[in-house]
Amino acid sequence: MSGQALRDLNVLPPLELDKKPDGSVKGKVCIGSIDENHDKTQSKVPSTMSASSVNDVSSGNNVVEAGNSEVEYIDSENLTDLQDVDACLSTLLARLDSKEWIALCEALNNVRQLSLYHKEKMVEMLGDVIPLIVKSLKNPRSAVCKTAIMTSADIFKIYSDMIIDSVDPLLVQLLLKSSQDKRFVCEAAETALIAMTTWVSPTLLLPKLQPCLKNKNPRIRAKASMCFSRSVPRLGIEGIKSYGIDKLIQTAASQLSDQLPESREAARVLALELQSVYEKSRALPAADSEQVENTDSWEVFCQAKLPPLSAQAIIRVTCTPKDAIVAGC
């Protein structure tokens, strides 16, 4: 075979984008045997994606896998109901444990469809389904990982507090994925974490986040700090007082000296929220004993509840210009 013919065989079809009738975009992508090559190609495709491979082409040690395969990233609002619910349910667990990534992505989307349209039938299966979703979150193929992340986001939204006992492994993986370098996976994980802090009750979620704030990985600590900071305001004034402003301000102080700026900014936002709640609670009518407890200024409160250096750091980020002159912030 001539050298020109060999070079022709090594040339793969370029990315083609076609409009579907519904206005979404279909992209034809070459599926390589090396996952990193697949990810680079896939990252250029919009959220609704179709992947179809080409015929086997080999040159030396380089082999492109063949097969006609499709996977789609479907937004929640575009999910439709299943035609045969019972058949889907009967094979769901097996397909969620499949080694075929296309079948696995389809099964994950089925979980989303079943949760959206047949929530009552899925509730009893969640205990078996969630560990398999966690397994997919660990999958090295980005298409599987992202589909699992989107499934997690829908589960938070649909089941909210019902999945709190199973949230720990999901939380750890989503924090990991939200802090990695692949942008499209990272953005999907961020969306899932926002769904979690939006739909899961903060009283249940905050204790789950607390251990993550001490994780050895600074990126995980940063993402956990952001989730913690988003969750606290949802408690409301009375909820924050019940949870304990002193405990929350200690958490903010610990993150204020953390390695990454995201952690420090989340801690600053949390400290400002707690200061606002503390000042409002002082102004509210209350029982005599509680009123006496809340007569101390914010600065005095911080100094009473925190070590000197931590108190100084919290006061510095929360003091107003007027306070700065008085306290020397």
XYZ file of C-alpha atoms in Angstrom:
329
model
C 0.000 0.000 0.000
C 1.350 3.452 -0.882
C 2.343 6.013 1.759
C -0.415 8.304 0.519
C -3.031 5.598 1.078
C -1.814 5.000 4.624
C -2.030 8.721 5.361
C -5.594 8.754 4.021
C -6.580 5.964 6.389
C -5.245 7.909 9.367
C -7.464 10.891 8.665
C -10.637 10.858 10.768
C -13.840 12.665 9.795
C -14.106 16.189 11.240
C -16.763 17.244 13.734
C -20.069 17.783 11.956
C -22.957 19.658 13.488
C -26.461 19.225 12.104
C -29.635 20.863 13.233
C -32.360 18.527 14.442
C -36.049 19.306 13.834
C -36.417 20.345 17.487
C -33.653 22.886 17.149
C -31.023 20.963 19.128
C -27.630 20.183 17.687
C -26.409 16.768 16.615
C -22.647 16.324 16.508
C -20.955 13.361 14.858
C -17.909 12.486 16.920
C -15.166 9.890 16.472
C -14.986 7.639 19.525
C -11.339 6.819 20.169
C -9.907 3.923 22.109
C -8.141 6.422 24.350
C -10.641 8.166 26.607
C -8.668 11.419 26.753
C -9.015 11.816 22.980
C -12.732 11.163 23.291
C -13.054 13.801 26.013
C -11.246 16.439 23.965
C -13.569 15.854 21.029
C -16.673 15.607 23.193
C -15.945 18.811 25.095
C -16.534 20.734 21.867
C -20.061 19.367 21.498
C -23.092 21.221 22.938
C -25.094 19.858 25.862
C -27.445 17.872 23.626
C -25.048 15.579 21.828
C -25.046 12.519 19.600
C -21.856 10.510 19.190
C -21.360 8.091 16.276
C -18.113 6.319 15.543
C -16.454 5.477 12.262
C -15.260 2.157 10.866
C -12.210 0.513 12.424
C -9.021 2.181 11.255
C -5.639 0.910 12.407
C -2.161 2.170 11.757
C 0.651 0.743 13.836
C -0.559 0.742 17.451
C -3.274 3.370 16.941
C -6.773 1.869 16.769
C -10.110 3.668 16.580
C -13.013 1.641 17.951
C -15.963 1.039 15.669
C -19.673 1.040 16.361
C -22.761 3.122 15.841
C -23.359 4.662 19.276
C -25.314 7.607 20.542
C -25.405 9.447 23.860
C -27.313 12.637 24.604
C -27.049 15.224 27.348
C -30.694 16.102 27.871
C -31.806 18.998 30.054
C -34.366 18.089 32.700
C -37.152 20.089 31.072
C -36.683 18.133 27.832
C -37.004 14.677 29.387
C -40.053 12.752 28.186
C -41.937 9.868 29.768
C -41.031 6.251 29.057
C -43.235 4.077 26.865
C -42.767 0.858 28.872
C -42.160 1.771 32.506
C -42.332 -1.745 33.947
C -39.864 -3.161 31.426
C -37.462 -0.309 32.135
C -37.711 -0.827 35.896
C -37.141 -4.571 35.641
C -33.770 -4.130 33.915
C -32.684 -0.807 35.432
C -30.242 -2.058 38.077
C -28.516 -4.420 35.667
C -28.137 -1.679 33.064
C -26.815 0.784 35.664
C -24.067 -1.744 36.347
C -23.320 -2.284 32.657
C -19.791 -2.083 31.272
C -21.156 -0.682 27.989
C -20.975 3.080 28.397
C -23.746 3.885 25.918
C -26.145 1.530 27.720
C -25.031 3.000 31.031
C -25.771 6.560 29.926
C -29.182 5.457 28.698
C -29.906 3.804 32.058
C -28.889 6.965 33.926
C -31.268 8.993 31.785
C -33.961 6.409 32.551
C -33.409 7.076 36.266
C -34.075 10.753 35.574
C -37.223 9.946 33.576
C -38.549 7.528 36.184
C -37.860 9.988 38.984
C -39.625 12.782 37.144
C -42.683 10.883 35.925
C -42.901 7.868 38.260
C -41.417 9.052 41.534
C -43.495 6.697 43.662
C -42.140 3.655 41.790
C -38.541 4.776 42.147
C -38.558 5.614 45.856
C -38.155 2.012 46.985
C -35.258 1.488 44.560
C -33.225 4.526 45.578
C -31.172 2.566 48.085
C -29.906 0.343 45.247
C -29.816 3.040 42.561
C -27.734 5.695 44.323
C -24.620 3.485 44.873
C -24.671 2.712 41.157
C -24.912 6.419 40.346
C -21.895 6.992 42.593
C -20.070 4.276 40.638
C -20.869 6.118 37.413
C -19.582 9.371 38.910
C -16.223 7.621 39.277
C -16.272 6.395 35.674
C -13.225 7.653 33.705
C -15.346 8.257 30.613
C -16.558 11.846 30.789
C -19.859 11.149 29.000
C -20.836 8.696 31.740
C -19.582 10.972 34.490
C -21.486 14.014 33.235
C -24.701 12.045 32.733
C -24.371 10.738 36.308
C -23.863 14.289 37.553
C -27.019 15.444 35.761
C -28.847 12.468 37.288
C -27.639 13.514 40.749
C -28.942 17.045 40.238
C -32.406 15.736 39.310
C -32.420 13.386 42.297
C -31.716 16.285 44.664
C -34.514 18.309 43.100
C -37.107 15.533 42.995
C -36.430 13.668 46.238
C -34.844 16.456 48.373
C -34.719 15.318 52.024
C -35.707 11.740 51.177
C -32.159 10.950 50.036
C -30.313 12.500 52.989
C -29.172 9.101 54.313
C -27.515 8.360 50.965
C -26.115 11.806 50.275
C -22.585 11.299 51.670
C -21.034 9.356 48.748
C -22.811 11.580 46.217
C -21.554 14.694 47.988
C -17.925 13.572 48.063
C -17.887 12.705 44.369
C -19.628 15.923 43.320
C -17.150 17.981 45.334
C -14.328 16.129 43.590
C -15.818 16.605 40.125
C -16.542 20.289 40.722
C -12.875 20.891 41.534
C -11.310 19.083 38.560
C -9.882 20.608 35.397
C -12.386 19.412 32.775
C -14.578 22.458 32.458
C -17.792 20.842 31.183
C -17.696 18.226 33.959
C -16.822 20.860 36.549
C -19.717 23.116 35.493
C -22.198 20.217 35.609
C -21.005 19.297 39.115
C -21.372 22.904 40.260
C -24.953 22.872 38.998
C -25.635 19.653 40.901
C -24.188 21.115 44.111
C -26.385 24.193 43.721
C -29.395 21.883 43.292
C -28.365 20.079 46.467
C -28.095 23.264 48.540
C -31.385 24.511 47.049
C -33.549 21.431 47.580
C -32.076 19.630 50.607
C -32.961 21.150 53.994
C -29.998 23.007 55.504
C -30.599 21.506 58.942
C -29.946 18.077 57.404
C -27.280 19.124 54.921
C -24.977 21.236 57.110
C -23.866 18.285 59.293
C -23.049 16.390 56.089
C -20.942 19.286 54.791
C -19.085 19.850 58.064
C -16.562 16.972 57.665
C -15.826 18.075 54.083
C -14.587 21.418 55.395
C -11.652 19.535 56.947
C -10.803 17.443 53.882
C -7.099 17.167 53.038
C -7.791 18.355 49.495
C -7.954 22.193 49.531
C -10.173 22.247 46.429
C -12.737 20.031 48.121
C -12.633 22.267 51.203
C -13.232 25.296 48.984
C -16.260 23.769 47.234
C -17.648 22.554 50.554
C -17.214 26.043 52.029
C -19.199 27.518 49.166
C -21.993 24.971 49.698
C -21.978 25.634 53.443
C -22.162 29.397 52.885
C -25.109 28.984 50.480
C -27.007 26.715 52.873
C -26.825 28.764 56.069
C -29.056 31.680 54.920
C -31.807 29.164 54.121
C -32.073 28.440 57.845
C -33.550 31.891 58.464
C -32.956 33.954 61.576
C -34.636 31.537 63.987
C -33.026 28.548 62.305
C -29.565 30.068 62.601
C -30.150 30.880 66.257
C -31.365 27.323 66.878
C -28.427 25.806 65.044
C -26.070 28.038 67.031
C -24.475 31.258 65.812
C -21.447 30.415 67.953
C -20.931 27.086 66.122
C -21.412 28.703 62.735
C -19.025 31.563 63.433
C -16.383 29.045 64.504
C -16.808 27.326 61.138
C -16.492 30.642 59.305
C -13.358 31.514 61.262
C -11.692 28.198 60.434
C -12.308 28.697 56.699
C -11.241 32.326 56.747
C -7.607 31.252 57.025
C -7.866 28.451 54.474
C -5.459 27.986 51.581
C -7.683 28.845 48.609
C -9.378 32.221 48.015
C -12.738 30.503 47.312
C -12.769 29.176 50.874
C -11.891 32.554 52.328
C -14.524 34.362 50.267
C -17.201 31.843 51.277
C -16.175 32.318 54.914
C -16.388 36.103 54.550
C -19.898 35.868 53.080
C -20.929 33.527 55.899
C -19.482 35.830 58.547
C -21.398 38.808 57.140
C -24.622 36.759 57.126
C -24.098 35.746 60.747
C -23.314 39.298 61.777
C -26.541 40.482 60.126
C -28.572 37.806 61.895
C -26.915 38.587 65.228
C -27.647 42.304 64.928
C -31.267 41.633 63.911
C -31.768 39.224 66.806
C -30.546 41.882 69.224
C -33.205 44.257 67.922
C -36.070 41.770 68.196
C -38.266 41.638 71.337
C -37.369 38.555 73.370
C -37.554 37.000 76.799
C -35.445 38.710 79.458
C -32.835 35.966 79.629
C -32.366 35.950 75.865
C -32.323 39.737 75.705
C -29.505 39.876 78.236
C -27.542 37.328 76.199
C -27.895 39.436 73.056
C -26.910 42.792 74.540
C -23.251 42.236 73.741
C -21.947 43.850 70.580
C -20.888 41.717 67.617
C -17.251 42.368 68.425
C -17.669 41.281 72.047
C -19.593 38.186 70.929
C -16.800 37.149 68.541
C -14.139 37.720 71.175
C -16.123 35.578 73.647
C -16.686 32.686 71.234
C -13.396 32.593 69.309
C -9.651 32.495 69.994
C -8.105 35.990 69.847
C -6.608 35.686 66.336
C -9.763 34.128 64.888
C -11.955 36.789 66.523
C -9.744 39.519 65.115
C -9.988 38.020 61.619
C -13.801 37.787 61.747
C -14.155 41.312 63.103
C -11.841 42.601 60.379
C -13.956 41.182 57.527
C -17.294 42.222 59.048
C -16.646 45.676 60.464
C -18.176 48.710 58.752
C -16.141 51.837 57.943
C -17.474 53.424 61.156
C -16.496 50.371 63.176
C -13.104 50.311 61.512
C -12.264 53.725 62.934
C -13.321 52.695 66.441
C -11.858 49.182 66.430
C -8.853 49.836 64.241
C -9.856 47.242 61.618
